[in-house]
Structures are given as C-alpha cells and as structure tokens.
Coordinates of C-alpha atoms and ligand atoms in Angstrom, one line a residue:
M1 CA 0.2 -0.1 0.4
D2 CA 1.5 2.9 -1.0
S3 CA 1.9 6.5 0.7
L4 CA 3.7 9.2 -0.8
K5 CA 6.2 11.1 2.2
I6 CA 5.7 15.7 1.6
D7 CA 7.8 18.1 3.1
G8 CA 6.1 21.0 2.3
G9 CA 6.6 24.7 2.9
V10 CA 8.3 25.3 -0.3
P11 CA 6.1 27.3 -2.9
L12 CA 6.2 26.0 -6.1
K13 CA 7.1 27.6 -8.9
G14 CA 7.0 26.6 -12.8
A15 CA 4.9 25.7 -15.5
I16 CA 2.8 22.0 -16.0
S17 CA 1.3 20.3 -18.6
V18 CA -1.8 19.4 -18.1
S19 CA -2.9 15.7 -18.9
G20 CA -6.5 14.3 -21.4
A21 CA -9.0 14.4 -18.8
K22 CA -10.5 11.6 -17.0
N23 CA -13.9 12.2 -17.4
A24 CA -13.7 12.8 -21.0
A25 CA -11.9 10.1 -21.7
L26 CA -13.7 7.7 -20.3
P27 CA -17.1 8.0 -22.2
L28 CA -14.6 8.3 -25.1
I29 CA -13.5 5.1 -24.5
A30 CA -17.0 3.9 -23.8
A31 CA -18.4 5.0 -27.2
G32 CA -15.7 2.5 -28.6
L33 CA -18.1 0.3 -28.4
V34 CA -20.2 2.0 -30.7
T35 CA -17.9 2.3 -34.4
D36 CA -18.4 -0.1 -37.1
G37 CA -15.2 1.7 -37.3
T38 CA -12.0 2.7 -36.5
L39 CA -12.0 4.8 -32.6
Q40 CA -8.3 6.8 -32.8
L41 CA -8.1 8.9 -29.2
R42 CA -5.4 11.1 -28.7
N43 CA -4.5 13.0 -25.8
V44 CA -5.5 9.9 -23.1
P45 CA -4.7 10.2 -20.1
D46 CA -2.6 7.1 -18.9
L47 CA -4.1 6.5 -15.6
V48 CA -5.8 3.4 -13.2
D49 CA -8.8 4.8 -14.0
T50 CA -8.5 4.4 -18.2
G51 CA -6.8 1.5 -18.1
S52 CA -9.7 -0.4 -16.1
M53 CA -12.1 0.8 -19.4
E54 CA -9.2 -0.4 -21.8
V55 CA -9.4 -3.7 -20.0
L56 CA -13.1 -3.7 -19.9
L57 CA -13.4 -3.2 -23.8
R58 CA -11.2 -6.1 -24.0
N59 CA -13.2 -8.7 -22.2
H60 CA -15.6 -7.0 -24.7
G61 CA -14.2 -8.6 -27.3
M62 CA -12.4 -5.4 -28.9
D63 CA -9.7 -4.7 -30.0
V64 CA -7.8 -1.5 -28.2
E65 CA -3.8 -0.8 -28.9
R66 CA -2.3 1.9 -27.0
T67 CA 0.7 4.0 -27.9
D68 CA 1.7 6.8 -25.6
D69 CA -1.3 9.3 -24.9
R70 CA -3.6 7.2 -28.2
L71 CA -6.2 5.0 -28.2
V72 CA -7.0 2.8 -31.6
I73 CA -10.0 0.8 -30.6
G74 CA -11.3 -1.2 -33.5
G75 CA -13.1 -4.8 -33.8
S76 CA -16.6 -5.8 -32.6
A77 CA -17.7 -6.7 -29.4
T78 CA -18.3 -10.5 -28.9
N79 CA -19.9 -10.2 -25.0
F80 CA -21.7 -8.1 -23.8
D81 CA -20.8 -8.8 -20.3
A82 CA -19.4 -6.0 -17.6
P83 CA -18.4 -8.7 -14.8
Y84 CA -18.5 -7.0 -11.5
D85 CA -15.1 -7.7 -10.9
L86 CA -14.2 -4.8 -13.0
V87 CA -17.2 -2.5 -12.6
R88 CA -16.4 -2.5 -8.9
K89 CA -12.9 -0.8 -9.6
M90 CA -14.2 2.2 -11.6
R91 CA -17.8 3.6 -11.8
A92 CA -17.8 4.6 -14.5
S93 CA -17.8 1.2 -16.1
I94 CA -21.7 1.2 -16.4
L95 CA -21.0 4.6 -19.5
V96 CA -20.9 0.8 -21.5
L97 CA -24.6 0.0 -21.1
G98 CA -25.9 2.6 -23.3
P99 CA -23.4 2.3 -26.2
L100 CA -23.9 -2.3 -26.0
L101 CA -27.4 -1.3 -26.4
A102 CA -27.4 0.5 -29.3
R103 CA -25.5 -1.6 -31.5
Y104 CA -25.6 -5.0 -30.0
G105 CA -29.5 -4.7 -28.6
Q106 CA -27.7 -7.1 -24.8
A107 CA -25.5 -5.9 -21.9
R108 CA -25.6 -7.1 -19.3
V109 CA -23.6 -4.9 -16.5
S110 CA -22.8 -5.9 -12.7
L111 CA -24.3 -2.7 -10.6
P112 CA -21.3 -0.8 -9.5
G113 CA -22.0 -0.5 -6.0
G114 CA -20.6 2.3 -3.7
C115 CA -18.2 4.1 -3.4
A116 CA -16.7 6.4 -0.7
I117 CA -18.5 9.3 -1.6
G118 CA -21.9 7.8 -1.9
T119 CA -24.6 5.6 -3.3
R120 CA -24.0 6.4 -6.7
P121 CA -27.0 4.9 -7.7
V122 CA -27.8 4.3 -11.6
D123 CA -31.6 4.8 -11.3
L124 CA -31.3 7.5 -13.8
H125 CA -29.2 5.6 -16.9
I126 CA -31.6 2.6 -16.6
R127 CA -35.0 4.9 -16.5
A128 CA -33.0 6.6 -19.8
M129 CA -32.5 2.6 -21.1
Q130 CA -35.7 1.7 -20.9
A131 CA -37.1 5.5 -22.3
F132 CA -35.4 4.4 -25.4
G133 CA -37.3 0.9 -25.4
A134 CA -35.3 -1.1 -23.6
I135 CA -36.4 -3.9 -21.4
V136 CA -34.6 -3.8 -17.9
E137 CA -34.2 -6.4 -15.6
L138 CA -32.0 -6.5 -11.8
A139 CA -31.1 -9.9 -10.9
D140 CA -28.2 -11.4 -9.6
G141 CA -26.3 -7.6 -8.8
Y142 CA -26.5 -7.4 -12.5
I143 CA -28.5 -5.0 -15.2
Q144 CA -29.8 -7.2 -17.9
A145 CA -30.7 -5.1 -20.4
R146 CA -31.8 -6.0 -24.3
A147 CA -33.7 -4.0 -27.5
P148 CA -33.7 -6.7 -29.7
G149 CA -35.3 -4.3 -32.3
G150 CA -32.7 -1.7 -31.6
L151 CA -33.4 1.8 -29.4
T152 CA -36.3 4.3 -30.3
G153 CA -35.9 7.1 -29.8
A154 CA -37.9 9.2 -27.0
R155 CA -38.2 12.6 -25.0
V156 CA -35.7 11.6 -21.6
V157 CA -36.8 13.7 -18.6
F158 CA -33.5 13.9 -16.0
P159 CA -35.0 14.8 -12.6
M160 CA -31.6 15.8 -11.3
V161 CA -28.5 16.7 -13.4
S162 CA -26.5 13.2 -14.6
V163 CA -23.1 13.4 -16.0
G164 CA -22.8 9.9 -16.5
A165 CA -27.1 9.3 -16.8
T166 CA -26.4 12.0 -20.0
E167 CA -23.6 10.2 -21.0
N168 CA -25.2 6.8 -21.5
A169 CA -28.8 8.6 -23.2
M170 CA -26.3 10.3 -25.7
I171 CA -24.7 7.7 -26.5
A172 CA -27.5 5.2 -26.5
A173 CA -29.5 7.9 -28.9
T174 CA -26.9 7.7 -31.5
L175 CA -28.6 4.8 -33.1
A176 CA -31.7 4.6 -32.3
K177 CA -34.3 4.9 -34.6
G178 CA -35.3 8.2 -34.7
T179 CA -35.3 11.8 -32.7
S180 CA -34.1 11.6 -29.0
E181 CA -34.3 14.8 -26.9
L182 CA -32.6 14.9 -23.5
V183 CA -33.9 17.3 -21.3
N184 CA -32.1 18.4 -17.8
A185 CA -28.9 17.5 -19.5
A186 CA -25.4 17.7 -17.7
R187 CA -23.5 20.7 -19.4
E188 CA -20.0 19.7 -18.9
P189 CA -17.3 20.4 -20.4
E190 CA -16.4 16.7 -20.7
I191 CA -20.2 16.4 -22.3
S192 CA -19.6 18.4 -25.1
D193 CA -16.8 16.6 -25.9
L194 CA -17.8 13.1 -26.6
A195 CA -20.5 15.4 -28.6
E196 CA -18.2 16.0 -30.7
C197 CA -15.9 12.7 -31.4
L198 CA -19.2 11.4 -32.0
I199 CA -20.4 14.2 -34.1
A200 CA -17.2 12.7 -36.8
M201 CA -18.0 9.5 -36.0
G202 CA -21.6 10.3 -37.6
A203 CA -23.7 11.2 -34.9
R204 CA -25.9 13.9 -35.6
I205 CA -26.8 15.6 -32.4
T206 CA -27.5 19.3 -30.7
G207 CA -27.9 21.1 -28.5
H208 CA -24.6 19.4 -26.3
G209 CA -23.5 21.8 -23.5
T210 CA -27.3 23.5 -23.2
D211 CA -29.8 21.9 -20.9
T212 CA -31.3 20.3 -23.9
V213 CA -29.6 17.9 -26.2
T214 CA -30.7 16.4 -29.7
I215 CA -29.9 13.1 -31.2
E216 CA -31.2 11.7 -35.0
G217 CA -30.7 8.6 -34.7
V218 CA -28.7 7.2 -37.4
D219 CA -28.1 3.8 -39.3
S220 CA -24.5 3.0 -38.1
L221 CA -21.1 5.1 -37.0
G222 CA -18.0 5.6 -38.4
G223 CA -14.4 6.0 -37.0
A224 CA -13.0 9.0 -36.1
T225 CA -9.7 10.7 -35.0
H226 CA -10.4 12.8 -31.7
D227 CA -8.2 14.7 -29.6
V228 CA -9.4 14.4 -25.6
I229 CA -9.8 18.1 -23.5
P230 CA -7.5 18.9 -21.7
D231 CA -8.4 17.8 -17.6
R232 CA -10.1 21.0 -15.9
I233 CA -10.0 19.4 -12.5
E234 CA -6.1 18.7 -12.9
A235 CA -6.1 21.8 -13.5
G236 CA -7.8 23.4 -11.3
T237 CA -6.1 21.4 -8.5
F238 CA -2.5 22.7 -9.8
A239 CA -4.2 26.5 -9.5
I240 CA -5.2 26.0 -5.8
A241 CA -2.1 23.5 -5.0
A242 CA 0.1 27.4 -6.4
A243 CA -2.2 29.0 -4.3
I244 CA -2.1 26.9 -0.6
T245 CA 2.0 26.8 -1.0
G246 CA 2.5 30.7 -2.3
G247 CA 3.5 29.9 -5.5
E248 CA 3.7 30.6 -8.8
L249 CA 2.1 27.8 -11.9
T250 CA 2.0 28.1 -14.9
L251 CA -1.3 25.9 -16.5
K252 CA -0.2 24.4 -19.7
N253 CA -2.8 23.7 -22.5
A254 CA -5.6 24.2 -19.6
R255 CA -8.9 25.3 -20.9
A256 CA -9.4 29.3 -18.9
R257 CA -13.3 28.8 -19.8
H258 CA -13.8 25.5 -18.7
L259 CA -12.7 27.1 -14.6
D260 CA -14.5 29.9 -14.3
S261 CA -15.9 29.3 -11.3
L262 CA -13.1 28.4 -10.1
F263 CA -10.8 31.3 -10.8
E264 CA -13.4 34.1 -10.0
V265 CA -13.3 32.2 -6.3
L266 CA -9.6 32.6 -6.2
R267 CA -9.9 35.3 -7.4
R268 CA -12.7 36.9 -4.9
C269 CA -9.4 34.5 -2.1
G270 CA -6.3 37.6 -3.5
I271 CA -5.2 34.9 -6.5
I272 CA -3.9 36.1 -9.4
I273 CA -5.4 34.6 -12.4
D274 CA -3.6 35.4 -16.1
E275 CA -4.7 34.1 -19.3
T276 CA -1.5 34.6 -21.2
D277 CA 0.0 32.9 -24.5
D278 CA 1.9 30.1 -23.6
G279 CA -0.4 29.1 -20.8
I280 CA -2.8 30.4 -17.6
R281 CA -0.4 31.9 -14.7
V282 CA -1.7 31.4 -11.2
A283 CA 0.2 33.6 -8.4
A284 CA -0.2 33.8 -5.2
D285 CA 2.0 36.3 -2.8
G286 CA -0.6 38.2 -0.8
G287 CA -1.9 35.9 1.6
I288 CA -5.3 33.8 0.9
G289 CA -8.7 35.4 1.3
S290 CA -11.7 33.5 2.7
A291 CA -15.0 32.6 0.3
D292 CA -18.1 30.7 0.5
I293 CA -18.1 28.0 -2.5
T294 CA -21.6 25.6 -3.0
T295 CA -20.9 23.3 -5.7
D296 CA -23.3 22.6 -8.5
P297 CA -23.2 20.8 -11.9
F298 CA -21.1 22.8 -14.0
P299 CA -20.7 25.8 -14.8
G300 CA -21.5 25.9 -11.3
F301 CA -18.1 24.7 -9.0
P302 CA -17.3 21.0 -9.4
T303 CA -17.4 19.5 -6.7
D304 CA -14.6 17.4 -8.3
L305 CA -12.5 20.6 -7.0
Q306 CA -14.6 21.3 -3.9
A307 CA -11.9 19.0 -1.4
Q308 CA -9.0 20.5 -2.6
F309 CA -10.9 24.2 -2.0
M310 CA -11.8 23.5 1.8
A311 CA -7.2 22.4 2.2
L312 CA -6.9 26.1 0.9
M313 CA -9.6 27.7 3.2
C314 CA -8.3 26.2 6.3
L315 CA -5.3 28.7 5.2
A316 CA -7.3 31.9 4.6
D317 CA -7.3 34.6 6.5
G318 CA -10.7 34.2 7.7
S319 CA -14.2 31.4 7.6
S320 CA -15.6 29.8 4.7
R321 CA -18.8 28.1 3.9
I322 CA -18.0 25.3 1.9
S323 CA -21.8 22.9 1.0
E324 CA -21.8 20.4 -0.9
T325 CA -24.7 20.0 -2.6
V326 CA -24.1 16.7 -5.5
F327 CA -22.2 14.0 -3.8
E328 CA -24.1 13.0 0.0
N329 CA -20.9 11.9 1.5
R330 CA -17.8 14.4 0.2
F331 CA -16.3 15.1 3.3
M332 CA -14.2 12.3 3.9
H333 CA -11.2 14.9 3.8
V334 CA -12.1 16.7 6.7
P335 CA -11.2 14.3 10.2
E336 CA -8.1 14.4 7.6
L337 CA -7.1 17.6 7.8
M338 CA -8.4 17.8 10.9
R339 CA -5.6 15.5 12.3
M340 CA -3.3 18.9 10.7
G341 CA -5.3 20.9 12.6
A342 CA -7.2 22.7 10.2
D343 CA -10.5 23.9 12.3
I344 CA -13.5 21.9 10.5
Q345 CA -17.4 21.7 11.6
V346 CA -19.3 19.7 9.1
D347 CA -23.1 19.9 9.6
G348 CA -25.3 17.7 7.1
G349 CA -23.7 18.6 3.5
I350 CA -22.5 22.2 5.0
A351 CA -18.6 21.7 5.9
M352 CA -18.0 26.1 8.1
V353 CA -13.3 26.2 7.5
R354 CA -12.3 28.3 10.3
G355 CA -8.7 29.2 8.3
K356 CA -5.3 29.4 10.7
P357 CA -2.0 30.3 9.9
S358 CA -0.5 27.6 9.4
L359 CA -1.4 23.4 9.7
T360 CA 1.1 20.8 11.4
P361 CA 2.6 18.2 9.8
A362 CA 1.1 14.4 10.1
P363 CA 0.3 11.0 8.5
V364 CA -3.1 11.0 7.1
M365 CA -5.2 8.7 4.9
A366 CA -6.6 8.8 1.3
T367 CA -10.0 8.1 1.3
D368 CA -11.5 9.0 -2.5
L369 CA -9.4 10.1 -5.6
R370 CA -10.4 13.8 -4.7
A371 CA -10.4 13.9 -1.2
S372 CA -6.4 12.3 -1.3
V373 CA -4.7 15.1 -3.6
S374 CA -6.6 17.2 -0.9
L375 CA -4.4 16.1 1.6
V376 CA -1.5 16.7 -0.7
L377 CA -2.2 20.0 -1.2
A378 CA -2.7 20.6 2.6
A379 CA 0.9 18.9 3.0
L380 CA 2.4 20.7 0.5
A381 CA 1.5 23.9 2.6
T382 CA 2.7 22.7 5.7
E383 CA 6.1 22.7 6.9
G384 CA 7.7 19.5 7.8
T385 CA 6.9 15.9 6.7
S386 CA 3.5 14.8 6.4
E387 CA 3.0 11.0 4.5
V388 CA -0.2 10.1 3.0
S389 CA -1.6 6.7 2.3
R390 CA -3.4 4.4 0.5
I391 CA -2.7 6.6 -2.2
Y392 CA -3.4 4.4 -5.0
H393 CA -6.6 6.3 -5.0
L394 CA -4.9 9.1 -5.8
D395 CA -3.3 7.1 -9.2
R396 CA -6.4 6.7 -9.9
G397 CA -7.0 10.0 -11.6
Y398 CA -3.8 12.1 -11.7
S399 CA -0.7 11.1 -14.4
D400 CA 3.0 11.5 -13.0
L401 CA 1.5 14.0 -10.1
E402 CA 5.1 13.4 -7.9
A403 CA 6.8 14.4 -11.1
K404 CA 4.5 17.3 -12.2
L405 CA 4.9 18.7 -9.1
G406 CA 8.2 17.9 -7.8
Q407 CA 9.8 19.5 -10.5
C408 CA 8.2 23.3 -9.7
G409 CA 9.9 22.3 -6.8
A410 CA 7.6 19.9 -4.5
R411 CA 9.3 17.9 -2.3
M412 CA 7.9 14.3 -2.3
Y413 CA 8.4 11.1 -2.5
R414 CA 6.4 7.3 -3.0
V415 CA 7.5 4.8 0.3
Ligands
EPZ501 C1 -18.9 12.1 -12.8 O1 -19.7 11.1 -11.7 C2 -17.7 12.1 -12.9 N1 -17.3 10.9 -13.1 C3 -17.4 12.3 -11.2 O2 -15.9 12.7 -11.0 C4 -18.4 13.6 -10.9 O3 -17.8 14.4 -9.4 C5 -19.5 13.7 -11.4 O4 -19.5 13.9 -12.6 C6 -19.8 15.0 -10.9 O5 -19.8 16.1 -11.9 C7 -16.4 10.8 -14.8 O6 -16.8 11.1 -14.9 C8 -16.5 9.7 -14.7 P1 -23.5 12.0 -11.6 P2 -21.3 10.5 -12.5 O7 -23.9 11.3 -12.2 O8 -21.2 10.6 -13.5 C9 -26.8 11.3 -8.7 C10 -14.1 11.9 -9.9 O9 -13.8 12.2 -9.1 N2 -27.2 10.1 -9.3 O10 -23.2 13.4 -12.6 O11 -21.5 9.3 -11.4 C11 -25.2 10.6 -7.9 O12 -25.8 9.6 -6.9 C12 -15.5 11.5 -10.2 O13 -13.4 12.9 -11.4 C13 -28.4 9.5 -9.0 O14 -28.9 9.6 -7.9 O15 -21.8 11.6 -11.5 C14 -24.7 12.2 -7.5 O16 -25.5 12.3 -6.2 C15 -15.8 11.5 -9.0 N3 -28.9 8.5 -10.3 C16 -26.0 12.9 -8.7 O17 -26.3 12.4 -8.8 C17 -28.3 8.1 -11.4 O18 -28.5 7.4 -12.1 C18 -25.1 13.7 -9.2 O19 -24.2 12.3 -10.4 C19 -26.9 8.8 -11.6 C20 -26.5 9.9 -10.2

C-alpha cells in the first residue's frame, strides 16, 4: 500500500502541462463500442481508471491498442457482460450500457455498488434505456438489458442533472430509430467533448453543452480521430496548489473557459490569475482571503474541486462555508485535514472552515480520489514531513503527480 512522504512549506514555481481529461476519456473509450470503424483517441491520460476501461473493452472482445497517449479501438464486441470484478473497480464502467444496447441490442452490466463518496445509484441510466425501449431487469446484482428490435428515440427528462446518465443516453440515442431529446442534460465540457467525437463518427447531435440535447438516430457510426480535452479538474488542482503554497505556476494546455467558476472564487481570495499565450499563470503572494462556495453541476463550482478548495480555506484569513450539494458524503477529507490541525465543523452537507495561519504535519489517509489530493495540497503547504497513505486513490485520477509537482519544487516521494 503506497504512501507519499511530503516535506512541505516550499512555494511551487514553474510550469505544468495538464494531461487529457479522465472524465472525458472514460466515456470516449466506452463510445468505441458503438462504431463499425476504428476510433482513434489522442491525449488520453495514462491512469488506473483509463486502464480499467481499456481492460473492460478488451473483455467485451474489442481490439484496444495503446501507444503513448493514443488509443486505437476497433473490431466488434463478442461478449456483452461487464463483470462485477471489473465494474467494482471503476463505477464509470456503467458507461458501456448505452453503447452495447445501441450497437448490439443487449448488455449485462454489474451494478457498480457504492463508493466512498456516496451510494451513487444508476437509476437514471436505467430509466433512460427503458425510455428508448430497452427491457431492463435487475437480477443477481446485474443490470440485464435487451433491445432485440433496436432502440427507439424518445424524449428523456432527467429529474436531476447526471453527467454519466447524460453520456449513456447520448451515446445510446445516436443509433436509436428516430429523434431523441435529453432534457435537463448535464452541460459539463466532457459532455460536449463526447458529442463532438460522436459527431465526427457520423452522429447527428445538437444542443450539447446546454441543458437540452437533441440526437437524430443514424443507422451506423464510422471511425474518427479525436483529441481528448485537457483535464479541468487536474488544472484546477494545480491552480490551488500554487495558491496554497504561496507560489506561482503556469498551467499549459488548460482551458480557462472550463474553470471560470473556480477562477472567480480564487480571484476573490486574492489569487492572481492571468491568461497568457503560454498558459494560465496562477500566483499567490499576498495571503489567502476566504470565500464561501456551493458545488453545482457545470458551469457551477465543480464538486470534484471541493476537497481541494477546502484545503486552501484551512489556511485562509477568515471563515468559509462550503456546501456540497452533488454527493451526500463527500467530506471524507475533513477528519484527515483536522489531523493536521484544520478547524472544520461539518453539519450535513455544509462544512464551516475557520482559516488558520498554518497547519501541522501529520500522517493522514486518503479515502477517495479528490480527498487524497486535498491532503497532498495541505501537506505541500505545511512545514515539516507529512505522509499520505493509500495513495492508490490518487493514481486513479492523476498521472505523474510527483513528477509534475516535483519539477516545480515540491519535495514529495513515494514510499
Ligand atoms: C461524474 O460522475 C464524474 N465521473 C465524477 O467525477 C463527478 O464528481 C460527477 O460526474 C459530478 O460532476 C466521471 O465522469 C467518470 P452524476 P457521475 O451522475 O456521472 C446522482 C472524479 O472524482 N445520481 O453527475 O457518476 C449521484 O448519486 C469523479 O473524477 C443518481 O441519483 O455523477 C450524484 O449524487 C467522482 N442516479 C448526482 O446524481 C443516477 O442514475 C450526480 O451524479 C446517477 C446519478
């Protein structure tokens, strides 16, 4: 079980290249199931989670070749089961449901089970498939779905915004007979990236990036070459790393438009953020002001940056009210930050943080992907040696984190 030892207190300075977005790559790899041709994805991050999705597609019988950051997906599925031992490792495996149903009329996908941040049901995914005419049964912990005559386009109204359900429905609708309309759809940049790739494969999609997406079904989809968008959560994490260590980082390849809500808050906390030709420059030289946030679906403040922002607020001048509205249990980092001396009080989905001039180094434990990186940020800002255990969580969503931050002065090493 790997740990990261971190000797903190060093302002980070330098430039970091942001990798391809994990949460765009995962649905894009799943979309490789719907094409008759060959899908080439570039700028695919090399993560545990993208590796899991590659294994899942090979398990379905697809040809999946990775060369550096390029993935080539071709062939056809011969096995329509997504087994529990693969799905339990990564919930995003549910994203094969729509593609398998659309292309092959059948799918048997293990229910993902919960995870540290919540029960994370998949009822909205199932209801969307049923709206398209699929027959879905839940038995033995599996979703058993079939659509012998193919899927039929429908108007799907999501009672709440769901990124994954929007992605599953959008992919399924590309091969459904007739037109589909997804109402109250998620608007994340990863949705738009997936839509652009599907359009390149021959799909007819409009409205992506808004809350209503319209898809006109086609008979089949061809191949395409698509570049995965940069990871806005990784970029946001590095912006907070610059702020919390009182340093200055230039983020290369990041798209500022994907980070408006974070940058608005950081600027209010006195952090300097400049969009320059060679990237986004984030600098903090005059202390950290406090600010309240409420997480929301895009374009609101991303839940995936809540833990990282909380670490920053632990060292702010003043108090911060952090409201987590997307997941029911996404404060697992709180007890660990408190071990480092943070002053945080949680009441349901609200955390009240009282900023302090400094934290104290301590051994802490990662519990989920974004919680783990918030502990790394707190340790980087704290004089002395901290140790973050169970960092396998980190490896799911951050590639080469030690190298990227190490080249900017971070003293962190795996033990
Ligand atoms: C995606 O998860 C991301 N994962 C998550 O990132 C991210 O936190 C989340 O969207 C919100 O932005 C990927 O893209 C692979 P949701 P997803 O469906 O699709 C409830 C990370 O750290 N819900 O938008 O699973 C759900 O429980 C990960 O990279 C249902 O009730 O999120 C949650 O409370 C963590 N029924 C809310 O909706 C459903 O059928 C939003 O979930 C589906 C979701």
